[in-house]
Amino acid sequence: MKSLKAQVAIIGAGPSGLLLGQLLSRKGISNIILERKTGDYVLGRIRAGILEQGFADLVREAGVAERMDAEGHVHEGVVISDNGKANRIDLKELTGGDVVVCYGQVEITRDLMEARAAAKLETYYEADKVQPHDVKSDAPYVTFEYQGEAYRLDCDFVAGCDGFHGVSRQTIPAEIRTEHERVYPFGWLGMLSDTPPCHEELIYAKSERGFALASQRSATRSRYYLQVPLTDNVEDWSDEAFWDELKKRLPPEHAANLVTGPSLEKSIAPLRSFVCEPMQYGNLFLVGDAAHIVPPTGAKGLNLAASDVATLYKILTRVYETGDRSCISQYSDIALRRVWNGERFSWWMTNMMHDFGDEVANNGLDGQTFNRFMESELNYYLGSENGRKVIAEQYVGLPYEDLKD
Ligand code: APR
Ligand code: PHB
């Protein structure tokens, strides 16, 4: 068995693992990343791209912000439309200056991978059978296979950044874990195309035909989504059918600007809210999708991963700079407070913006009654300045919590 050593073993090279690794390395805290897939596979996954200020600042602190700052677009507002009527939420004005940055998660991941490779930091791609051990002890280790050989990585801490289907969460004994879950009765059909966006800001559109989102990657690349029944297959949707349906759901003045073209990719994703509590077990910490999933309405998935990273980074920095380990136990509570806020916002936006048909699962209400409540809810929030402020404050992201002394 080959033997390795690092202060922190990081499982998973998604944005959580890569960002944590980069931040720790800059503080001189050694880390090794173990990733099940190839780097190209990780970069091939299409993901959202709205970054909160806190995330953007963290990327700057990690020293990998050059391309994000040059190519990312600052969005000072977002459009929420209600049955054809567009309402602009002026994020900057309503929050007293906060904005979001539109820059693809895939690009952030690429920037982090390149920085890691340039700094010659150790990463094992295509690592098989990754398994943490003895995480309750002060000498945890992780075993894995790489190119047919068995490895043992000894470490002080294990960061489980291995996404929803990873091994880390399963390492916490079932009797200690509580998992909260809501699976929604519809999915999102996403389409990527090399066409200019129909509007300079994102449009979240509620309509009688179901929800639609107009998003973007650049001045020449658009990303659009349609709410679809879970029984639909991608093959049921020709490009033409997608564009036709999108036009009907967007406000008419923006639908008129829609530039159509061939799709580069189409896929259907289910919508889920999920939280695992606690987010730590001894010296194992769950970070990002390993601990929580949000529906994409509200763009919080990546941003919640970033606040977990920020909290763990502060804790590990304090541990190695001062030798004081007492702050370790703060991780789960601090991370979960912000996670639940993001979960609640995403759940609320999902409830307000989608058509629930006849589903009977919301506080025992039948779907149509629930839909009426949510129509009224959206109408109230969009029509009141206080309501728009509530949406804006959460869309740009709540502040990160500091460690206690
Ligand atoms: N061993 C090693 N690596 C693993 C294992 C395993 N057993 N299981 C999963 N992984 C890897 C996956 O291949 C993936 O590259 O862990 C990585 C997890 O990455 P993500 O799923 O992207 O999760 P995370 O880094 O927390 O990113 C946060 O924000 O927008 C959201 O859901 C979106 O991925 C996004 C998330
Ligand atoms: C995206 O661009 O893919 C995107 C943007 C905002 C969301 C969800 C997805 O809320």
mmCIF file of C-alpha atoms in Angstrom, residues 29-285:
data_model
loop_
_atom_site.group_PDB
_atom_site.id
_atom_site.type_symbol
_atom_site.label_atom_id
_atom_site.label_comp_id
_atom_site.label_asym_id
_atom_site.label_seq_id
_atom_site.Cartn_x
_atom_site.Cartn_y
_atom_site.Cartn_z
ATOM 1 C CA ILE A 29 -2.179 24.150 4.964
ATOM 2 C CA SER A 30 -1.355 21.047 2.938
ATOM 3 C CA ASN A 31 -4.173 19.201 1.209
ATOM 4 C CA ILE A 32 -4.695 16.407 -1.284
ATOM 5 C CA ILE A 33 -7.835 16.106 -3.412
ATOM 6 C CA LEU A 34 -9.267 12.712 -4.372
ATOM 7 C CA GLU A 35 -11.745 12.837 -7.269
ATOM 8 C CA ARG A 36 -13.620 9.871 -8.683
ATOM 9 C CA LYS A 37 -13.939 11.223 -12.246
ATOM 10 C CA THR A 38 -11.567 12.838 -14.756
ATOM 11 C CA GLY A 39 -11.111 16.610 -14.792
ATOM 12 C CA ASP A 40 -12.776 16.785 -18.212
ATOM 13 C CA TYR A 41 -15.802 14.910 -16.924
ATOM 14 C CA VAL A 42 -16.147 17.365 -14.020
ATOM 15 C CA LEU A 43 -15.956 20.286 -16.473
ATOM 16 C CA GLY A 44 -18.525 18.687 -18.753
ATOM 17 C CA ARG A 45 -21.352 19.027 -16.235
ATOM 18 C CA ILE A 46 -23.521 22.035 -17.052
ATOM 19 C CA ARG A 47 -24.316 24.027 -13.937
ATOM 20 C CA ALA A 48 -25.786 27.395 -12.951
ATOM 21 C CA GLY A 49 -23.840 30.626 -12.849
ATOM 22 C CA ILE A 50 -25.059 33.321 -10.482
ATOM 23 C CA LEU A 51 -22.477 34.234 -7.854
ATOM 24 C CA GLU A 52 -23.280 36.107 -4.674
ATOM 25 C CA GLN A 53 -20.909 38.828 -3.517
ATOM 26 C CA GLY A 54 -19.608 36.541 -0.743
ATOM 27 C CA PHE A 55 -18.711 33.868 -3.269
ATOM 28 C CA ALA A 56 -16.997 36.338 -5.589
ATOM 29 C CA ASP A 57 -14.975 37.716 -2.651
ATOM 30 C CA LEU A 58 -13.905 34.210 -1.651
ATOM 31 C CA VAL A 59 -12.738 33.478 -5.198
ATOM 32 C CA ARG A 60 -10.705 36.720 -5.003
ATOM 33 C CA GLU A 61 -9.220 35.660 -1.670
ATOM 34 C CA ALA A 62 -8.275 32.342 -3.288
ATOM 35 C CA GLY A 63 -6.345 34.338 -5.923
ATOM 36 C CA VAL A 64 -8.257 32.950 -8.905
ATOM 37 C CA ALA A 65 -10.552 35.853 -9.736
ATOM 38 C CA GLU A 66 -8.760 37.269 -12.754
ATOM 39 C CA ARG A 67 -11.013 35.757 -15.431
ATOM 40 C CA MET A 68 -14.173 36.066 -13.317
ATOM 41 C CA ASP A 69 -13.509 39.785 -12.843
ATOM 42 C CA ALA A 70 -12.714 40.290 -16.530
ATOM 43 C CA GLU A 71 -15.423 38.146 -18.133
ATOM 44 C CA GLY A 72 -18.174 37.868 -15.495
ATOM 45 C CA HIS A 73 -21.104 40.249 -15.827
ATOM 46 C CA VAL A 74 -22.350 42.224 -12.877
ATOM 47 C CA HIS A 75 -26.150 42.061 -12.690
ATOM 48 C CA GLU A 76 -27.738 44.900 -10.761
ATOM 49 C CA GLY A 77 -31.246 43.556 -11.142
ATOM 50 C CA VAL A 78 -33.361 40.545 -11.946
ATOM 51 C CA VAL A 79 -36.776 40.283 -13.592
ATOM 52 C CA ILE A 80 -39.617 38.302 -12.060
ATOM 53 C CA SER A 81 -42.649 38.043 -14.272
ATOM 54 C CA ASP A 82 -46.138 37.140 -13.210
ATOM 55 C CA ASN A 83 -48.373 35.911 -16.012
ATOM 56 C CA GLY A 84 -46.785 38.060 -18.674
ATOM 57 C CA LYS A 85 -46.181 41.121 -16.501
ATOM 58 C CA ALA A 86 -42.468 41.784 -15.973
ATOM 59 C CA ASN A 87 -41.357 43.274 -12.623
ATOM 60 C CA ARG A 88 -37.754 44.332 -12.183
ATOM 61 C CA ILE A 89 -36.189 43.726 -8.786
ATOM 62 C CA ASP A 90 -33.513 46.406 -8.537
ATOM 63 C CA LEU A 91 -31.027 44.429 -6.461
ATOM 64 C CA LYS A 92 -28.547 47.264 -6.121
ATOM 65 C CA GLU A 93 -31.007 49.911 -5.025
ATOM 66 C CA LEU A 94 -33.112 47.677 -2.795
ATOM 67 C CA THR A 95 -30.083 46.300 -0.928
ATOM 68 C CA GLY A 96 -28.089 49.515 -0.725
ATOM 69 C CA GLY A 97 -25.440 48.481 -3.228
ATOM 70 C CA ASP A 98 -25.281 44.688 -3.485
ATOM 71 C CA VAL A 99 -25.219 42.914 -6.861
ATOM 72 C CA VAL A 100 -24.605 39.412 -8.239
ATOM 73 C CA VAL A 101 -22.039 38.257 -10.787
ATOM 74 C CA CYS A 102 -23.091 36.123 -13.752
ATOM 75 C CA TYR A 103 -20.189 33.748 -14.445
ATOM 76 C CA GLY A 104 -20.613 30.039 -15.142
ATOM 77 C CA GLN A 105 -19.836 27.515 -12.430
ATOM 78 C CA VAL A 106 -17.979 25.485 -15.050
ATOM 79 C CA GLU A 107 -15.678 28.480 -15.654
ATOM 80 C CA ILE A 108 -15.000 28.902 -11.918
ATOM 81 C CA THR A 109 -14.206 25.193 -11.723
ATOM 82 C CA ARG A 110 -11.871 25.459 -14.727
ATOM 83 C CA ASP A 111 -10.069 28.480 -13.194
ATOM 84 C CA LEU A 112 -9.631 26.631 -9.893
ATOM 85 C CA MET A 113 -8.368 23.474 -11.630
ATOM 86 C CA GLU A 114 -5.846 25.461 -13.652
ATOM 87 C CA ALA A 115 -4.609 27.317 -10.556
ATOM 88 C CA ARG A 116 -4.224 24.026 -8.701
ATOM 89 C CA ALA A 117 -2.321 22.429 -11.556
ATOM 90 C CA ALA A 118 -0.057 25.499 -11.910
ATOM 91 C CA ALA A 119 0.759 25.418 -8.178
ATOM 92 C CA LYS A 120 1.531 21.682 -8.545
ATOM 93 C CA LEU A 121 -0.899 20.798 -5.769
ATOM 94 C CA GLU A 122 -1.644 17.104 -5.485
ATOM 95 C CA THR A 123 -4.906 15.859 -6.993
ATOM 96 C CA TYR A 124 -5.763 12.257 -7.777
ATOM 97 C CA TYR A 125 -8.333 12.132 -10.573
ATOM 98 C CA GLU A 126 -10.044 8.804 -11.255
ATOM 99 C CA ALA A 127 -9.457 7.750 -7.647
ATOM 100 C CA ASP A 128 -11.520 4.638 -6.967
ATOM 101 C CA LYS A 129 -13.111 3.226 -3.812
ATOM 102 C CA VAL A 130 -12.395 6.351 -1.759
ATOM 103 C CA GLN A 131 -13.239 5.634 1.889
ATOM 104 C CA PRO A 132 -12.641 7.737 5.023
ATOM 105 C CA HIS A 133 -11.696 5.864 8.246
ATOM 106 C CA ASP A 134 -11.415 6.672 11.965
ATOM 107 C CA VAL A 135 -12.816 10.171 11.513
ATOM 108 C CA LYS A 136 -13.795 10.315 15.197
ATOM 109 C CA SER A 137 -10.155 9.820 16.202
ATOM 110 C CA ASP A 138 -7.357 12.381 15.969
ATOM 111 C CA ALA A 139 -5.658 10.260 13.298
ATOM 112 C CA PRO A 140 -8.171 9.833 10.466
ATOM 113 C CA TYR A 141 -7.131 8.408 7.125
ATOM 114 C CA VAL A 142 -8.615 7.830 3.702
ATOM 115 C CA THR A 143 -8.015 4.760 1.558
ATOM 116 C CA PHE A 144 -8.456 4.622 -2.206
ATOM 117 C CA GLU A 145 -7.240 2.948 -5.363
ATOM 118 C CA TYR A 146 -5.411 4.783 -8.098
ATOM 119 C CA GLN A 147 -4.189 3.231 -11.337
ATOM 120 C CA GLY A 148 -4.666 -0.226 -9.861
ATOM 121 C CA GLU A 149 -2.673 0.451 -6.674
ATOM 122 C CA ALA A 150 -3.941 0.777 -3.087
ATOM 123 C CA TYR A 151 -3.245 4.071 -1.256
ATOM 124 C CA ARG A 152 -3.568 5.326 2.305
ATOM 125 C CA LEU A 153 -3.750 9.058 2.967
ATOM 126 C CA ASP A 154 -3.148 10.027 6.607
ATOM 127 C CA CYS A 155 -4.535 13.413 7.639
ATOM 128 C CA ASP A 156 -5.838 15.577 10.486
ATOM 129 C CA PHE A 157 -9.188 16.355 8.866
ATOM 130 C CA VAL A 158 -11.384 15.032 6.069
ATOM 131 C CA ALA A 159 -13.436 17.485 4.003
ATOM 132 C CA GLY A 160 -16.319 15.641 2.326
ATOM 133 C CA CYS A 161 -16.852 17.747 -0.809
ATOM 134 C CA ASP A 162 -18.125 14.797 -2.826
ATOM 135 C CA GLY A 163 -21.599 15.923 -3.801
ATOM 136 C CA PHE A 164 -24.996 14.376 -3.218
ATOM 137 C CA HIS A 165 -23.972 10.850 -4.264
ATOM 138 C CA GLY A 166 -20.629 10.833 -2.457
ATOM 139 C CA VAL A 167 -19.263 8.537 0.229
ATOM 140 C CA SER A 168 -18.700 11.127 2.985
ATOM 141 C CA ARG A 169 -22.279 11.600 4.154
ATOM 142 C CA GLN A 170 -22.712 7.816 4.360
ATOM 143 C CA THR A 171 -19.670 7.700 6.676
ATOM 144 C CA ILE A 172 -21.735 9.441 9.383
ATOM 145 C CA PRO A 173 -23.619 6.614 11.163
ATOM 146 C CA ALA A 174 -27.302 6.540 10.206
ATOM 147 C CA GLU A 175 -28.439 6.839 13.832
ATOM 148 C CA ILE A 176 -26.623 10.209 14.147
ATOM 149 C CA ARG A 177 -27.836 11.640 10.840
ATOM 150 C CA THR A 178 -31.181 13.293 10.180
ATOM 151 C CA GLU A 179 -32.048 13.854 6.537
ATOM 152 C CA HIS A 180 -34.783 16.282 5.497
ATOM 153 C CA GLU A 181 -36.116 16.020 1.991
ATOM 154 C CA ARG A 182 -38.766 17.440 -0.299
ATOM 155 C CA VAL A 183 -38.952 16.160 -3.883
ATOM 156 C CA TYR A 184 -41.037 18.416 -6.121
ATOM 157 C CA PRO A 185 -43.635 17.051 -8.525
ATOM 158 C CA PHE A 186 -41.940 18.470 -11.658
ATOM 159 C CA GLY A 187 -38.545 18.917 -13.280
ATOM 160 C CA TRP A 188 -36.647 21.574 -15.235
ATOM 161 C CA LEU A 189 -35.864 21.009 -18.880
ATOM 162 C CA GLY A 190 -32.698 23.009 -19.595
ATOM 163 C CA MET A 191 -31.403 24.119 -22.984
ATOM 164 C CA LEU A 192 -28.078 25.713 -23.886
ATOM 165 C CA SER A 193 -27.716 27.550 -27.196
ATOM 166 C CA ASP A 194 -25.288 29.823 -28.991
ATOM 167 C CA THR A 195 -27.792 32.652 -29.276
ATOM 168 C CA PRO A 196 -27.688 36.064 -27.615
ATOM 169 C CA PRO A 197 -29.766 36.299 -24.398
ATOM 170 C CA CYS A 198 -33.257 37.777 -24.888
ATOM 171 C CA HIS A 199 -32.598 40.303 -22.091
ATOM 172 C CA GLU A 200 -29.520 41.595 -20.277
ATOM 173 C CA GLU A 201 -30.828 40.382 -16.894
ATOM 174 C CA LEU A 202 -32.265 37.009 -15.826
ATOM 175 C CA ILE A 203 -36.025 36.501 -16.127
ATOM 176 C CA TYR A 204 -37.865 34.184 -13.730
ATOM 177 C CA ALA A 205 -41.312 33.749 -15.290
ATOM 178 C CA LYS A 206 -44.424 32.369 -13.646
ATOM 179 C CA SER A 207 -47.167 31.595 -16.133
ATOM 180 C CA GLU A 208 -50.339 29.597 -16.405
ATOM 181 C CA ARG A 209 -48.396 27.159 -18.597
ATOM 182 C CA GLY A 210 -45.750 26.641 -15.902
ATOM 183 C CA PHE A 211 -42.456 28.264 -14.932
ATOM 184 C CA ALA A 212 -39.671 29.386 -17.292
ATOM 185 C CA LEU A 213 -36.244 30.916 -16.715
ATOM 186 C CA ALA A 214 -34.176 32.937 -19.155
ATOM 187 C CA SER A 215 -30.531 32.846 -18.100
ATOM 188 C CA GLN A 216 -27.238 33.327 -19.890
ATOM 189 C CA ARG A 217 -23.568 32.444 -20.005
ATOM 190 C CA SER A 218 -22.230 35.283 -22.170
ATOM 191 C CA ALA A 219 -23.323 37.863 -24.742
ATOM 192 C CA THR A 220 -23.602 35.047 -27.281
ATOM 193 C CA ARG A 221 -24.698 32.069 -25.205
ATOM 194 C CA SER A 222 -28.071 31.563 -23.518
ATOM 195 C CA ARG A 223 -29.395 29.076 -21.012
ATOM 196 C CA TYR A 224 -33.163 28.592 -20.805
ATOM 197 C CA TYR A 225 -35.345 26.360 -18.651
ATOM 198 C CA LEU A 226 -38.958 25.151 -18.714
ATOM 199 C CA GLN A 227 -40.907 23.509 -15.904
ATOM 200 C CA VAL A 228 -41.961 20.077 -17.252
ATOM 201 C CA PRO A 229 -43.785 17.053 -15.814
ATOM 202 C CA LEU A 230 -41.438 14.419 -14.380
ATOM 203 C CA THR A 231 -42.878 11.971 -16.875
ATOM 204 C CA ASP A 232 -41.492 13.943 -19.859
ATOM 205 C CA ASN A 233 -38.363 12.703 -21.665
ATOM 206 C CA VAL A 234 -35.821 14.970 -23.363
ATOM 207 C CA GLU A 235 -36.571 13.183 -26.624
ATOM 208 C CA ASP A 236 -40.170 14.441 -26.382
ATOM 209 C CA TRP A 237 -38.869 17.989 -26.799
ATOM 210 C CA SER A 238 -37.635 19.105 -30.220
ATOM 211 C CA ASP A 239 -35.755 22.417 -30.287
ATOM 212 C CA GLU A 240 -38.718 23.969 -32.044
ATOM 213 C CA ALA A 241 -41.168 22.769 -29.381
ATOM 214 C CA PHE A 242 -38.876 24.181 -26.676
ATOM 215 C CA TRP A 243 -38.634 27.628 -28.270
ATOM 216 C CA ASP A 244 -42.388 27.727 -28.926
ATOM 217 C CA GLU A 245 -43.218 26.905 -25.328
ATOM 218 C CA LEU A 246 -40.621 29.328 -23.948
ATOM 219 C CA LYS A 247 -42.105 32.176 -25.998
ATOM 220 C CA LYS A 248 -45.515 31.524 -24.493
ATOM 221 C CA ARG A 249 -44.212 31.634 -20.913
ATOM 222 C CA LEU A 250 -41.962 34.728 -21.080
ATOM 223 C CA PRO A 251 -43.363 38.283 -20.888
ATOM 224 C CA PRO A 252 -44.294 39.311 -24.464
ATOM 225 C CA GLU A 253 -41.774 42.179 -24.708
ATOM 226 C CA HIS A 254 -38.926 39.741 -23.935
ATOM 227 C CA ALA A 255 -40.376 36.850 -25.954
ATOM 228 C CA ALA A 256 -40.308 39.211 -28.935
ATOM 229 C CA ASN A 257 -36.518 39.493 -28.535
ATOM 230 C CA LEU A 258 -35.912 35.767 -28.346
ATOM 231 C CA VAL A 259 -33.290 34.649 -30.846
ATOM 232 C CA THR A 260 -33.692 30.939 -31.535
ATOM 233 C CA GLY A 261 -31.131 28.468 -32.809
ATOM 234 C CA PRO A 262 -30.029 24.841 -32.487
ATOM 235 C CA SER A 263 -29.568 23.513 -28.954
ATOM 236 C CA LEU A 264 -26.067 22.577 -27.784
ATOM 237 C CA GLU A 265 -27.501 20.531 -24.947
ATOM 238 C CA LYS A 266 -30.886 19.631 -23.481
ATOM 239 C CA SER A 267 -31.513 17.761 -20.241
ATOM 240 C CA ILE A 268 -34.168 17.321 -17.561
ATOM 241 C CA ALA A 269 -33.281 17.707 -13.868
ATOM 242 C CA PRO A 270 -35.576 16.852 -10.959
ATOM 243 C CA LEU A 271 -36.036 19.467 -8.208
ATOM 244 C CA ARG A 272 -35.198 18.597 -4.645
ATOM 245 C CA SER A 273 -34.694 20.249 -1.260
ATOM 246 C CA PHE A 274 -32.395 18.184 0.973
ATOM 247 C CA VAL A 275 -30.465 18.824 4.192
ATOM 248 C CA CYS A 276 -28.361 16.428 6.259
ATOM 249 C CA GLU A 277 -27.858 17.287 9.927
ATOM 250 C CA PRO A 278 -25.334 17.477 11.491
ATOM 251 C CA MET A 279 -22.778 18.470 8.865
ATOM 252 C CA GLN A 280 -19.844 17.083 10.800
ATOM 253 C CA TYR A 281 -18.816 13.929 12.578
ATOM 254 C CA GLY A 282 -15.603 14.149 14.559
ATOM 255 C CA ASN A 283 -12.958 15.366 12.140
ATOM 256 C CA LEU A 284 -15.098 14.805 9.044
ATOM 257 C CA PHE A 285 -16.894 17.851 7.621
#
